[in-house]
Amino acid sequence: VQLQASGGGLVQPGGSLTLSCTPSRSGFVIAAVGWARQAPGKQRELVAAFRRDGSLDYHDSVKGRFTISRDDAKNTGYLQMNSLKLGDTAIYYCFADLVENQLTIKQYWGQGTQVTVSS
């Protein structure tokens, strides 16, 4: 199974994008989902996480602008990004704890989607 991330693109400062993340196969259910990003020359950093206990975490730089959510019916996680800034430019990676056939839980990472904020 793979995590399929989508929704990246080019947007002007102040614009919005919504990223989506979903398993490539049925039988794998999202128990927790999150997003990390990596800008050129920088380390990967956690952007947002929707943990198994329902708690939410955000990087300080995105608080009030980004919202992480999940739709259990669609087995999909989302990252709504508003008021985008030049500094948000990065490759965004989704990760998720997936429950396989109600038995095992394992963390998976998606392939990354490019978000470019530019005027």
Tab-separated table of N, CA, C and O in Angstrom, residues 4-105:
chain	number	residue	atom	x	y	z
A	4	GLN	N	-1.317	8.174	-1.144
A	4	GLN	CA	-1.402	9.042	-2.319
A	4	GLN	C	-1.721	10.460	-1.864
A	4	GLN	O	-2.808	10.711	-1.331
A	5	ALA	N	-0.765	11.335	-2.076
A	5	ALA	CA	-0.936	12.739	-1.728
A	5	ALA	C	-1.196	13.551	-2.985
A	5	ALA	O	-0.592	13.297	-4.027
A	6	SER	N	-2.072	14.516	-2.877
A	6	SER	CA	-2.389	15.368	-4.020
A	6	SER	C	-2.803	16.744	-3.535
A	6	SER	O	-3.037	16.949	-2.345
A	7	GLY	N	-2.897	17.663	-4.482
A	7	GLY	CA	-3.385	18.996	-4.173
A	7	GLY	C	-2.343	20.086	-4.174
A	7	GLY	O	-2.673	21.261	-4.011
A	8	GLY	N	-1.091	19.730	-4.353
A	8	GLY	CA	-0.055	20.751	-4.399
A	8	GLY	C	-0.147	21.569	-5.668
A	8	GLY	O	-0.915	21.269	-6.574
A	9	GLY	N	0.646	22.626	-5.719
A	9	GLY	CA	0.657	23.465	-6.912
A	9	GLY	C	1.302	24.798	-6.658
A	9	GLY	O	1.970	24.997	-5.632
A	10	LEU	N	1.091	25.699	-7.600
A	10	LEU	CA	1.634	27.046	-7.529
A	10	LEU	C	0.524	28.008	-7.116
A	10	LEU	O	-0.561	28.000	-7.697
A	11	VAL	N	0.810	28.828	-6.112
A	11	VAL	CA	-0.190	29.766	-5.631
A	11	VAL	C	0.494	31.064	-5.244
A	11	VAL	O	1.670	31.068	-4.855
A	12	GLN	N	-0.228	32.149	-5.351
A	12	GLN	CA	0.319	33.444	-4.961
A	12	GLN	C	0.263	33.626	-3.453
A	12	GLN	O	-0.555	32.987	-2.772
A	13	PRO	N	1.111	34.460	-2.912
A	13	PRO	CA	1.035	34.746	-1.474
A	13	PRO	C	-0.367	35.195	-1.084
A	13	PRO	O	-1.002	35.985	-1.798
A	14	GLY	N	-0.831	34.654	0.029
A	14	GLY	CA	-2.183	34.938	0.482
A	14	GLY	C	-3.219	33.969	-0.031
A	14	GLY	O	-4.366	33.981	0.428
A	15	GLY	N	-2.819	33.123	-0.958
A	15	GLY	CA	-3.738	32.159	-1.537
A	15	GLY	C	-3.931	30.931	-0.665
A	15	GLY	O	-3.382	30.840	0.442
A	16	SER	N	-4.707	29.982	-1.197
A	16	SER	CA	-5.060	28.777	-0.449
A	16	SER	C	-4.866	27.530	-1.301
A	16	SER	O	-4.988	27.577	-2.534
A	17	LEU	N	-4.564	26.449	-0.624
A	17	LEU	CA	-4.506	25.130	-1.249
A	17	LEU	C	-5.000	24.111	-0.244
A	17	LEU	O	-4.863	24.320	0.974
A	18	THR	N	-5.530	23.005	-0.759
A	18	THR	CA	-5.926	21.897	0.102
A	18	THR	C	-5.221	20.634	-0.362
A	18	THR	O	-5.347	20.242	-1.533
A	19	LEU	N	-4.477	20.032	0.532
A	19	LEU	CA	-3.794	18.776	0.237
A	19	LEU	C	-4.645	17.613	0.727
A	19	LEU	O	-5.316	17.719	1.762
A	20	SER	N	-4.585	16.520	-0.007
A	20	SER	CA	-5.322	15.315	0.367
A	20	SER	C	-4.361	14.138	0.463
A	20	SER	O	-3.343	14.105	-0.224
A	21	CYS	N	-4.719	13.176	1.293
A	21	CYS	CA	-3.871	12.004	1.511
A	21	CYS	C	-4.764	10.798	1.754
A	21	CYS	O	-5.597	10.825	2.676
A	22	THR	N	-4.581	9.758	0.961
A	22	THR	CA	-5.425	8.578	1.112
A	22	THR	C	-4.642	7.326	0.749
A	22	THR	O	-3.747	7.374	-0.095
A	23	PRO	N	-4.927	6.194	1.377
A	23	PRO	CA	-4.243	4.945	1.025
A	23	PRO	C	-4.610	4.504	-0.392
A	23	PRO	O	-5.726	4.750	-0.858
A	24	SER	N	-3.685	3.849	-1.049
A	24	SER	CA	-3.894	3.442	-2.434
A	24	SER	C	-4.755	2.191	-2.558
A	24	SER	O	-5.216	1.869	-3.650
A	25	ARG	N	-4.948	1.483	-1.460
A	25	ARG	CA	-5.722	0.246	-1.499
A	25	ARG	C	-6.737	0.207	-0.376
A	25	ARG	O	-6.540	0.830	0.674
A	26	SER	N	-7.785	-0.537	-0.585
A	26	SER	CA	-8.764	-0.746	0.472
A	26	SER	C	-8.179	-1.724	1.494
A	26	SER	O	-7.199	-2.416	1.227
A	27	GLY	N	-8.809	-1.767	2.666
A	27	GLY	CA	-8.330	-2.647	3.721
A	27	GLY	C	-7.334	-1.995	4.648
A	27	GLY	O	-6.907	-2.609	5.631
A	28	PHE	N	-6.968	-0.765	4.330
A	28	PHE	CA	-6.042	-0.002	5.170
A	28	PHE	C	-6.771	1.254	5.628
A	28	PHE	O	-7.107	2.105	4.816
A	29	VAL	N	-6.991	1.374	6.924
A	29	VAL	CA	-7.785	2.461	7.475
A	29	VAL	C	-6.897	3.438	8.221
A	29	VAL	O	-6.047	3.028	9.019
A	30	ILE	N	-7.140	4.715	7.983
A	30	ILE	CA	-6.344	5.751	8.642
A	30	ILE	C	-6.701	5.835	10.125
A	30	ILE	O	-7.850	6.047	10.484
A	31	ALA	N	-5.696	5.649	10.985
A	31	ALA	CA	-5.878	5.813	12.423
A	31	ALA	C	-5.348	7.169	12.885
A	31	ALA	O	-5.820	7.722	13.871
A	32	ALA	N	-4.362	7.659	12.186
A	32	ALA	CA	-3.778	8.975	12.461
A	32	ALA	C	-3.162	9.469	11.159
A	32	ALA	O	-2.746	8.659	10.310
A	33	VAL	N	-3.124	10.775	10.994
A	33	VAL	CA	-2.590	11.325	9.747
A	33	VAL	C	-1.879	12.635	10.036
A	33	VAL	O	-2.250	13.355	10.980
A	34	GLY	N	-0.882	12.923	9.241
A	34	GLY	CA	-0.150	14.168	9.445
A	34	GLY	C	0.568	14.593	8.181
A	34	GLY	O	0.568	13.879	7.173
A	35	TRP	N	1.152	15.764	8.280
A	35	TRP	CA	1.886	16.342	7.160
A	35	TRP	C	3.217	16.900	7.662
A	35	TRP	O	3.281	17.511	8.728
A	36	ALA	N	4.231	16.664	6.882
A	36	ALA	CA	5.543	17.257	7.124
A	36	ALA	C	5.976	17.940	5.831
A	36	ALA	O	5.420	17.670	4.769
A	37	ARG	N	6.936	18.833	5.927
A	37	ARG	CA	7.419	19.498	4.725
A	37	ARG	C	8.930	19.648	4.770
A	37	ARG	O	9.538	19.664	5.845
A	38	GLN	N	9.493	19.768	3.594
A	38	GLN	CA	10.930	19.962	3.487
A	38	GLN	C	11.203	20.982	2.401
A	38	GLN	O	10.869	20.756	1.228
A	39	ALA	N	11.798	22.077	2.800
A	39	ALA	CA	12.190	23.119	1.862
A	39	ALA	C	13.641	22.874	1.429
A	39	ALA	O	14.398	22.222	2.153
A	40	PRO	N	14.040	23.398	0.288
A	40	PRO	CA	15.424	23.193	-0.175
A	40	PRO	C	16.438	23.659	0.858
A	40	PRO	O	16.346	24.777	1.380
A	41	GLY	N	17.374	22.779	1.165
A	41	GLY	CA	18.428	23.113	2.102
A	41	GLY	C	18.038	23.076	3.562
A	41	GLY	O	18.834	23.449	4.429
A	42	LYS	N	16.809	22.642	3.839
A	42	LYS	CA	16.334	22.596	5.225
A	42	LYS	C	15.933	21.186	5.608
A	42	LYS	O	15.683	20.338	4.756
A	43	GLN	N	15.859	20.963	6.892
A	43	GLN	CA	15.422	19.664	7.381
A	43	GLN	C	13.908	19.536	7.283
A	43	GLN	O	13.172	20.536	7.302
A	44	ARG	N	13.469	18.297	7.188
A	44	ARG	CA	12.028	18.053	7.182
A	44	ARG	C	11.463	18.425	8.540
A	44	ARG	O	12.050	18.138	9.584
A	45	GLU	N	10.317	19.081	8.528
A	45	GLU	CA	9.680	19.490	9.784
A	45	GLU	C	8.207	19.105	9.776
A	45	GLU	O	7.556	19.068	8.730
A	46	LEU	N	7.725	18.835	10.976
A	46	LEU	CA	6.316	18.503	11.130
A	46	LEU	C	5.480	19.763	10.940
A	46	LEU	O	5.759	20.793	11.550
A	47	VAL	N	4.451	19.660	10.135
A	47	VAL	CA	3.553	20.791	9.902
A	47	VAL	C	2.287	20.649	10.731
A	47	VAL	O	1.871	21.579	11.419
A	48	ALA	N	1.669	19.486	10.661
A	48	ALA	CA	0.424	19.266	11.385
A	48	ALA	C	0.206	17.774	11.554
A	48	ALA	O	0.626	16.987	10.713
A	49	ALA	N	-0.473	17.419	12.639
A	49	ALA	CA	-0.764	16.015	12.896
A	49	ALA	C	-2.121	15.872	13.555
A	49	ALA	O	-2.485	16.684	14.426
A	50	PHE	N	-2.838	14.869	13.126
A	50	PHE	CA	-4.135	14.489	13.716
A	50	PHE	C	-3.880	13.130	14.331
A	50	PHE	O	-3.851	12.124	13.649
A	51	ARG	N	-3.691	13.100	15.647
A	51	ARG	CA	-3.219	11.891	16.299
A	51	ARG	C	-4.353	10.912	16.595
A	51	ARG	O	-5.522	11.237	16.469
A	52	ARG	N	-3.994	9.719	17.010
A	52	ARG	CA	-4.987	8.670	17.237
A	52	ARG	C	-5.993	9.053	18.308
A	52	ARG	O	-7.161	8.641	18.252
A	53	ASP	N	-5.532	9.824	19.287
A	53	ASP	CA	-6.449	10.194	20.367
A	53	ASP	C	-7.311	11.397	20.003
A	53	ASP	O	-8.057	11.898	20.845
A	54	GLY	N	-7.183	11.872	18.749
A	54	GLY	CA	-7.992	12.994	18.309
A	54	GLY	C	-7.357	14.351	18.532
A	54	GLY	O	-7.913	15.380	18.115
A	55	SER	N	-6.213	14.378	19.172
A	55	SER	CA	-5.548	15.659	19.418
A	55	SER	C	-4.879	16.147	18.139
A	55	SER	O	-4.541	15.358	17.251
A	56	LEU	N	-4.710	17.447	18.069
A	56	LEU	CA	-4.121	18.088	16.901
A	56	LEU	C	-2.834	18.812	17.297
A	56	LEU	O	-2.767	19.423	18.367
A	57	ASP	N	-1.853	18.745	16.430
A	57	ASP	CA	-0.603	19.479	16.631
A	57	ASP	C	-0.308	20.299	15.391
A	57	ASP	O	-0.531	19.832	14.265
A	58	TYR	N	0.203	21.483	15.592
A	58	TYR	CA	0.590	22.346	14.481
A	58	TYR	C	1.955	22.957	14.757
A	58	TYR	O	2.284	23.300	15.898
A	59	HIS	N	2.721	23.128	13.688
A	59	HIS	CA	3.945	23.906	13.790
A	59	HIS	C	3.546	25.341	14.099
A	59	HIS	O	2.537	25.839	13.595
A	60	ASP	N	4.333	25.992	14.924
A	60	ASP	CA	3.988	27.356	15.321
A	60	ASP	C	3.789	28.275	14.114
A	60	ASP	O	2.941	29.173	14.139
A	61	SER	N	4.540	28.063	13.066
A	61	SER	CA	4.497	28.975	11.918
A	61	SER	C	3.208	28.859	11.106
A	61	SER	O	2.928	29.732	10.279
A	62	VAL	N	2.434	27.791	11.328
A	62	VAL	CA	1.217	27.609	10.532
A	62	VAL	C	-0.047	27.716	11.365
A	62	VAL	O	-1.161	27.637	10.821
A	63	LYS	N	0.099	27.895	12.667
A	63	LYS	CA	-1.082	27.997	13.527
A	63	LYS	C	-1.946	29.180	13.104
A	63	LYS	O	-1.458	30.272	12.852
A	64	GLY	N	-3.239	28.914	13.009
A	64	GLY	CA	-4.172	29.952	12.595
A	64	GLY	C	-4.325	30.066	11.089
A	64	GLY	O	-5.214	30.760	10.604
A	65	ARG	N	-3.452	29.382	10.336
A	65	ARG	CA	-3.532	29.447	8.866
A	65	ARG	C	-3.843	28.072	8.255
A	65	ARG	O	-4.532	27.992	7.240
A	66	PHE	N	-3.303	27.032	8.842
A	66	PHE	CA	-3.499	25.673	8.330
A	66	PHE	C	-4.464	24.915	9.233
A	66	PHE	O	-4.460	25.097	10.455
A	67	THR	N	-5.236	24.027	8.631
A	67	THR	CA	-6.152	23.183	9.381
A	67	THR	C	-6.042	21.749	8.879
A	67	THR	O	-6.217	21.502	7.677
A	68	ILE	N	-5.765	20.849	9.793
A	68	ILE	CA	-5.721	19.435	9.424
A	68	ILE	C	-7.053	18.793	9.796
A	68	ILE	O	-7.654	19.124	10.819
A	69	SER	N	-7.506	17.896	8.946
A	69	SER	CA	-8.778	17.229	9.206
A	69	SER	C	-8.751	15.849	8.564
A	69	SER	O	-7.824	15.499	7.837
A	70	ARG	N	-9.779	15.093	8.839
A	70	ARG	CA	-9.888	13.770	8.246
A	70	ARG	C	-11.350	13.452	7.997
A	70	ARG	O	-12.225	13.882	8.754
A	71	ASP	N	-11.601	12.711	6.946
A	71	ASP	CA	-12.944	12.251	6.623
A	71	ASP	C	-12.885	10.728	6.688
A	71	ASP	O	-12.369	10.075	5.771
A	72	ASP	N	-13.405	10.166	7.761
A	72	ASP	CA	-13.313	8.714	7.943
A	72	ASP	C	-14.128	7.965	6.888
A	72	ASP	O	-13.770	6.850	6.504
A	73	ALA	N	-15.213	8.552	6.436
A	73	ALA	CA	-16.036	7.893	5.417
A	73	ALA	C	-15.260	7.743	4.107
A	73	ALA	O	-15.434	6.759	3.379
A	74	LYS	N	-14.402	8.725	3.816
A	74	LYS	CA	-13.595	8.671	2.606
A	74	LYS	C	-12.198	8.125	2.870
A	74	LYS	O	-11.403	7.991	1.943
A	75	ASN	N	-11.899	7.867	4.161
A	75	ASN	CA	-10.577	7.372	4.543
A	75	ASN	C	-9.478	8.282	3.981
A	75	ASN	O	-8.494	7.831	3.383
A	76	THR	N	-9.672	9.576	4.194
A	76	THR	CA	-8.777	10.582	3.620
A	76	THR	C	-8.445	11.644	4.649
A	76	THR	O	-9.319	12.036	5.436
A	77	GLY	N	-7.197	12.085	4.631
A	77	GLY	CA	-6.774	13.199	5.462
A	77	GLY	C	-6.568	14.423	4.603
A	77	GLY	O	-6.241	14.324	3.413
A	78	TYR	N	-6.764	15.600	5.215
A	78	TYR	CA	-6.655	16.847	4.462
A	78	TYR	C	-5.801	17.847	5.235
A	78	TYR	O	-5.740	17.819	6.464
A	79	LEU	N	-5.192	18.731	4.474
A	79	LEU	CA	-4.515	19.881	5.065
A	79	LEU	C	-4.979	21.108	4.295
A	79	LEU	O	-4.605	21.307	3.140
A	80	GLN	N	-5.825	21.898	4.931
A	80	GLN	CA	-6.297	23.143	4.344
A	80	GLN	C	-5.283	24.226	4.684
A	80	GLN	O	-5.023	24.478	5.863
A	81	MET	N	-4.729	24.845	3.659
A	81	MET	CA	-3.695	25.857	3.864
A	81	MET	C	-4.199	27.201	3.352
A	81	MET	O	-4.469	27.348	2.157
A	82	ASN	N	-4.354	28.143	4.253
A	82	ASN	CA	-4.814	29.496	3.908
A	82	ASN	C	-3.706	30.508	4.189
A	82	ASN	O	-2.749	30.225	4.913
A	83	SER	N	-3.861	31.668	3.615
A	83	SER	CA	-2.904	32.768	3.833
A	83	SER	C	-1.472	32.293	3.618
A	83	SER	O	-0.581	32.542	4.432
A	84	LEU	N	-1.266	31.621	2.522
A	84	LEU	CA	0.043	31.043	2.260
A	84	LEU	C	1.104	32.125	2.097
A	84	LEU	O	0.846	33.202	1.549
A	85	LYS	N	2.298	31.798	2.600
A	85	LYS	CA	3.419	32.717	2.564
A	85	LYS	C	4.559	32.117	1.729
A	85	LYS	O	4.597	30.908	1.490
A	86	LEU	N	5.473	32.974	1.326
A	86	LEU	CA	6.616	32.496	0.561
A	86	LEU	C	7.356	31.385	1.309
A	86	LEU	O	7.832	30.418	0.706
A	87	GLY	N	7.428	31.506	2.623
A	87	GLY	CA	8.142	30.537	3.438
A	87	GLY	C	7.462	29.186	3.553
A	87	GLY	O	8.042	28.257	4.112
A	88	ASP	N	6.247	29.083	3.019
A	88	ASP	CA	5.557	27.791	3.030
A	88	ASP	C	5.964	26.928	1.841
A	88	ASP	O	5.563	25.765	1.762
A	89	THR	N	6.744	27.480	0.937
A	89	THR	CA	7.190	26.719	-0.217
A	89	THR	C	8.028	25.530	0.222
A	89	THR	O	9.015	25.684	0.942
A	90	ALA	N	7.626	24.337	-0.206
A	90	ALA	CA	8.314	23.113	0.196
A	90	ALA	C	7.646	21.927	-0.482
A	90	ALA	O	6.587	22.064	-1.095
A	91	ILE	N	8.282	20.777	-0.331
A	91	ILE	CA	7.605	19.528	-0.675
A	91	ILE	C	6.884	19.070	0.577
A	91	ILE	O	7.498	18.972	1.646
A	92	TYR	N	5.609	18.796	0.433
A	92	TYR	CA	4.786	18.377	1.563
A	92	TYR	C	4.562	16.858	1.484
A	92	TYR	O	4.140	16.334	0.448
A	93	TYR	N	4.841	16.211	2.593
A	93	TYR	CA	4.698	14.759	2.681
A	93	TYR	C	3.597	14.421	3.675
A	93	TYR	O	3.583	14.942	4.791
A	94	CYS	N	2.703	13.550	3.277
A	94	CYS	CA	1.736	13.053	4.249
A	94	CYS	C	2.269	11.761	4.859
A	94	CYS	O	3.040	11.041	4.229
A	95	PHE	N	1.867	11.514	6.071
A	95	PHE	CA	2.182	10.259	6.730
A	95	PHE	C	0.939	9.828	7.497
A	95	PHE	O	0.100	10.651	7.884
A	96	ALA	N	0.816	8.548	7.688
A	96	ALA	CA	-0.381	8.053	8.365
A	96	ALA	C	-0.105	6.721	9.040
A	96	ALA	O	0.690	5.918	8.545
A	97	ASP	N	-0.763	6.535	10.169
A	97	ASP	CA	-0.810	5.231	10.813
A	97	ASP	C	-1.999	4.500	10.204
A	97	ASP	O	-3.136	4.961	10.345
A	98	LEU	N	-1.730	3.404	9.547
A	98	LEU	CA	-2.788	2.653	8.874
A	98	LEU	C	-3.052	1.334	9.594
A	98	LEU	O	-2.113	0.598	9.920
A	99	VAL	N	-4.316	1.070	9.819
A	99	VAL	CA	-4.737	-0.197	10.409
A	99	VAL	C	-5.059	-1.138	9.259
A	99	VAL	O	-5.904	-0.830	8.407
A	100	GLU	N	-4.384	-2.278	9.247
A	100	GLU	CA	-4.585	-3.259	8.179
A	100	GLU	C	-5.483	-4.372	8.675
A	100	GLU	O	-5.131	-5.078	9.630
A	101	ASN	N	-6.644	-4.512	8.016
A	101	ASN	CA	-7.572	-5.594	8.337
A	101	ASN	C	-7.864	-5.679	9.834
A	101	ASN	O	-7.971	-6.782	10.380
A	102	GLN	N	-7.959	-4.507	10.482
A	102	GLN	CA	-8.316	-4.382	11.898
A	102	GLN	C	-7.320	-5.065	12.820
A	102	GLN	O	-7.649	-5.348	13.978
A	103	LEU	N	-6.126	-5.326	12.338
A	103	LEU	CA	-5.165	-6.062	13.149
A	103	LEU	C	-3.907	-5.260	13.455
A	103	LEU	O	-3.654	-4.896	14.586
A	104	THR	N	-3.128	-4.988	12.456
A	104	THR	CA	-1.833	-4.347	12.673
A	104	THR	C	-1.876	-2.870	12.313
A	104	THR	O	-2.670	-2.435	11.486
A	105	ILE	N	-1.025	-2.100	12.964
A	105	ILE	CA	-0.884	-0.679	12.676
A	105	ILE	C	0.561	-0.410	12.281
A	105	ILE	O	1.490	-0.837	12.967
